[in-house]
Amino acid sequence: MTDTAHGAQQTAAAFRAVYGAEPTGIWAAPGRVNLIGEHTDYNDGFVMPLALPHTTLAAAAPRTDGVLRLHSAGADGGVVELRLDELRPPSAGAGWAAYPAGVAWAMRAAGLPVGGADLHYTSTVPLGAGLSSSAALEVATALALDDLHGLGLPREELARLAQRAENAFVGVPCGIMDQTAAACCTAGHALFLDTRDLTRRHVPFDLAAEGLCLLVVDTRVRHQLGDGAYAERRAGCERGARALGVCALRDVPYAHLSAALDTLAGDPVVQALVRHIVTENHRVEQTVAHLDAGHPRAIGPLLTAGHASLRDDFKISCAELDLAVDTARAAGALGARMTGGGFGGSALVLVDQDATPAVTEALYAAFAAAGHTAPRIFPAVPGPGAHRLAV
Ligand code: ADP
Ligand code: MG
């Protein structure tokens, strides 16, 4: 039995224990890491996530009384019971249940015939580690409700509804990357996504065939600074776009970067934000070109340059992330960078398979020597996007 099939049996058994009935089905949605393209998604730019084998499973059954019941093995507090017709954004104080309730709300607000349901969740996606457990939870819910009601919505629509839930209902101003990754990724590929028009292409990403490995280093820290800093960066990027007379920073071509920086000379903070976004979009395009050409080793320096840009220009790294990146590189990694929103969460390390044990040991040793909690380190093998499981 595969891990996921095993997880499905356990999730179905837990659903029975919580609700005293059989689930109609089990739906899975993965966490993700973003290979490159950080903070570009709210600038209409490029991103390149891949789905992790870590997934959130939703066991679900429909109800006919307009009630939504939610239960998660990963949350305290028992079953949360809500009436669909009483859901109103924003959901201040609703805790974890706001994510799935927000999805039901977003679907109904879009005029979709979504009725009551019982849902039980289990997850192997670490929560709050920058690996997007929130989008996995939302997209598993969206796909479950979609299937329970026979809606057959396209994947990008499920992603949009999940994003709407997180933006409007939960109140987190995230871009579209995480939900698109959870809904649309395919195994063995990274997803090259243009966040302006949502065109996407699956780029083969089979590192093992090249003797390489991409490690995720979850630092297990999340500094409080995060949320306000995100809003500040986002506002700064918008200010930069206005000053440059473009809709979004995506519209500043790499070739025009130095002219753009001259224009922004009076505002060094915005200047640095713009430099990150423009160079980062360029790095995503270079990454895609290297992967298309069958040269995955060549992306190492782009990852490292991306980290320097996030640390020095976007200023969203932290001591633990810098330590992970510097240690991995000193121990022989081909490249490394922080991934996700910043101020903690995870780093990515591209490494020769042969060097993986040495790099991993060096990371544990460096974190111990610095007095940090031991990181969680695992390989990022690109798995499938959201799907229904056989029970
Ligand atoms: P990330 O998406 O990077 O993991 P977020 O802060 O965006 O971090 O989302 C984490 C939150 O999502 C958790 O605090 C919790 O409220 C909710 N969440 C995600 N997955 C689950 C789950 N399986 N069960 C309960 N809550 C979950
Ligand atoms: Mg999240």
PDB file of N, CA, C and O in Angstrom, residues 61-69 82-84 104 108 113-119 145 148-149:
ATOM      1  N   ALA A  61     -18.642  14.133   2.998  1.00  0.00           N
ATOM      2  CA  ALA A  61     -19.954  13.607   2.608  1.00  0.00           C
ATOM      3  C   ALA A  61     -20.933  14.783   2.588  1.00  0.00           C
ATOM      4  O   ALA A  61     -20.799  15.706   3.397  1.00  0.00           O
ATOM      5  N   PRO A  62     -21.891  14.771   1.661  1.00  0.00           N
ATOM      6  CA  PRO A  62     -22.830  15.905   1.566  1.00  0.00           C
ATOM      7  C   PRO A  62     -23.888  15.859   2.671  1.00  0.00           C
ATOM      8  O   PRO A  62     -24.156  14.796   3.235  1.00  0.00           O
ATOM      9  N   ARG A  63     -24.482  17.008   2.963  1.00  0.00           N
ATOM     10  CA  ARG A  63     -25.619  17.109   3.890  1.00  0.00           C
ATOM     11  C   ARG A  63     -26.724  17.886   3.175  1.00  0.00           C
ATOM     12  O   ARG A  63     -26.436  18.657   2.264  1.00  0.00           O
ATOM     13  N   THR A  64     -27.939  17.716   3.638  1.00  0.00           N
ATOM     14  CA  THR A  64     -29.053  18.375   2.940  1.00  0.00           C
ATOM     15  C   THR A  64     -29.638  19.534   3.746  1.00  0.00           C
ATOM     16  O   THR A  64     -30.621  20.132   3.348  1.00  0.00           O
ATOM     17  N   ASP A  65     -29.001  19.851   4.917  1.00  0.00           N
ATOM     18  CA  ASP A  65     -29.619  20.853   5.795  1.00  0.00           C
ATOM     19  C   ASP A  65     -28.878  22.190   5.833  1.00  0.00           C
ATOM     20  O   ASP A  65     -29.100  23.000   6.732  1.00  0.00           O
ATOM     21  N   GLY A  66     -27.963  22.418   4.851  1.00  0.00           N
ATOM     22  CA  GLY A  66     -27.288  23.715   4.799  1.00  0.00           C
ATOM     23  C   GLY A  66     -26.265  23.923   5.895  1.00  0.00           C
ATOM     24  O   GLY A  66     -25.841  25.052   6.159  1.00  0.00           O
ATOM     25  N   VAL A  67     -25.857  22.837   6.556  1.00  0.00           N
ATOM     26  CA  VAL A  67     -24.860  22.938   7.635  1.00  0.00           C
ATOM     27  C   VAL A  67     -23.515  22.419   7.140  1.00  0.00           C
ATOM     28  O   VAL A  67     -23.454  21.429   6.414  1.00  0.00           O
ATOM     29  N   LEU A  68     -22.461  23.122   7.544  1.00  0.00           N
ATOM     30  CA  LEU A  68     -21.092  22.696   7.230  1.00  0.00           C
ATOM     31  C   LEU A  68     -20.462  22.272   8.546  1.00  0.00           C
ATOM     32  O   LEU A  68     -20.416  23.057   9.503  1.00  0.00           O
ATOM     33  N   ARG A  69     -19.990  21.012   8.599  1.00  0.00           N
ATOM     34  CA  ARG A  69     -19.271  20.562   9.800  1.00  0.00           C
ATOM     35  C   ARG A  69     -17.831  20.279   9.418  1.00  0.00           C
ATOM     36  O   ARG A  69     -17.557  19.613   8.409  1.00  0.00           O
ATOM     37  N   LEU A  82     -21.178  25.166  11.278  1.00  0.00           N
ATOM     38  CA  LEU A  82     -21.555  26.488  10.760  1.00  0.00           C
ATOM     39  C   LEU A  82     -22.748  26.348   9.823  1.00  0.00           C
ATOM     40  O   LEU A  82     -22.860  25.340   9.124  1.00  0.00           O
ATOM     41  N   ARG A  83     -23.591  27.376   9.787  1.00  0.00           N
ATOM     42  CA  ARG A  83     -24.675  27.385   8.795  1.00  0.00           C
ATOM     43  C   ARG A  83     -24.183  28.149   7.563  1.00  0.00           C
ATOM     44  O   ARG A  83     -23.707  29.261   7.675  1.00  0.00           O
ATOM     45  N   LEU A  84     -24.338  27.529   6.395  1.00  0.00           N
ATOM     46  CA  LEU A  84     -23.823  28.169   5.169  1.00  0.00           C
ATOM     47  C   LEU A  84     -24.428  29.558   4.955  1.00  0.00           C
ATOM     48  O   LEU A  84     -23.736  30.483   4.545  1.00  0.00           O
ATOM     49  N   ALA A 104     -16.267  27.434   0.972  1.00  0.00           N
ATOM     50  CA  ALA A 104     -17.717  27.238   0.746  1.00  0.00           C
ATOM     51  C   ALA A 104     -18.384  28.585   0.497  1.00  0.00           C
ATOM     52  O   ALA A 104     -19.220  28.726  -0.406  1.00  0.00           O
ATOM     53  N   ARG A 108     -20.293  29.767  -2.995  1.00  0.00           N
ATOM     54  CA  ARG A 108     -21.686  30.216  -2.993  1.00  0.00           C
ATOM     55  C   ARG A 108     -21.797  31.666  -3.460  1.00  0.00           C
ATOM     56  O   ARG A 108     -22.724  32.022  -4.184  1.00  0.00           O
ATOM     57  N   PRO A 113     -23.999  26.169  -6.819  1.00  0.00           N
ATOM     58  CA  PRO A 113     -24.949  25.481  -5.942  1.00  0.00           C
ATOM     59  C   PRO A 113     -24.256  24.550  -4.957  1.00  0.00           C
ATOM     60  O   PRO A 113     -24.259  23.336  -5.119  1.00  0.00           O
ATOM     61  N   VAL A 114     -23.629  25.144  -3.939  1.00  0.00           N
ATOM     62  CA  VAL A 114     -22.905  24.352  -2.937  1.00  0.00           C
ATOM     63  C   VAL A 114     -23.755  24.268  -1.670  1.00  0.00           C
ATOM     64  O   VAL A 114     -24.138  25.289  -1.112  1.00  0.00           O
ATOM     65  N   GLY A 115     -24.037  23.053  -1.244  1.00  0.00           N
ATOM     66  CA  GLY A 115     -24.839  22.827  -0.044  1.00  0.00           C
ATOM     67  C   GLY A 115     -23.971  22.389   1.127  1.00  0.00           C
ATOM     68  O   GLY A 115     -22.739  22.470   1.077  1.00  0.00           O
ATOM     69  N   GLY A 116     -24.623  21.888   2.161  1.00  0.00           N
ATOM     70  CA  GLY A 116     -23.910  21.484   3.368  1.00  0.00           C
ATOM     71  C   GLY A 116     -23.042  20.259   3.156  1.00  0.00           C
ATOM     72  O   GLY A 116     -23.182  19.532   2.167  1.00  0.00           O
ATOM     73  N   ALA A 117     -22.112  20.041   4.081  1.00  0.00           N
ATOM     74  CA  ALA A 117     -21.219  18.887   3.986  1.00  0.00           C
ATOM     75  C   ALA A 117     -20.574  18.639   5.340  1.00  0.00           C
ATOM     76  O   ALA A 117     -20.457  19.551   6.171  1.00  0.00           O
ATOM     77  N   ASP A 118     -20.163  17.391   5.551  1.00  0.00           N
ATOM     78  CA  ASP A 118     -19.289  17.045   6.672  1.00  0.00           C
ATOM     79  C   ASP A 118     -17.899  16.816   6.108  1.00  0.00           C
ATOM     80  O   ASP A 118     -17.751  16.104   5.102  1.00  0.00           O
ATOM     81  N   LEU A 119     -16.890  17.427   6.733  1.00  0.00           N
ATOM     82  CA  LEU A 119     -15.514  17.258   6.248  1.00  0.00           C
ATOM     83  C   LEU A 119     -14.575  16.926   7.411  1.00  0.00           C
ATOM     84  O   LEU A 119     -14.675  17.522   8.489  1.00  0.00           O
ATOM     85  N   LEU A 145     -15.855  19.815  -2.520  1.00  0.00           N
ATOM     86  CA  LEU A 145     -17.187  20.404  -2.708  1.00  0.00           C
ATOM     87  C   LEU A 145     -17.579  20.383  -4.186  1.00  0.00           C
ATOM     88  O   LEU A 145     -18.729  20.120  -4.540  1.00  0.00           O
ATOM     89  N   LEU A 148     -18.496  16.724  -4.888  1.00  0.00           N
ATOM     90  CA  LEU A 148     -19.731  16.322  -4.194  1.00  0.00           C
ATOM     91  C   LEU A 148     -20.964  16.883  -4.904  1.00  0.00           C
ATOM     92  O   LEU A 148     -22.030  16.272  -4.891  1.00  0.00           O
ATOM     93  N   HIS A 149     -20.795  18.068  -5.513  1.00  0.00           N
ATOM     94  CA  HIS A 149     -21.933  18.715  -6.162  1.00  0.00           C
ATOM     95  C   HIS A 149     -21.901  18.565  -7.678  1.00  0.00           C
ATOM     96  O   HIS A 149     -22.672  19.220  -8.386  1.00  0.00           O
TER      97      HIS A 149
END
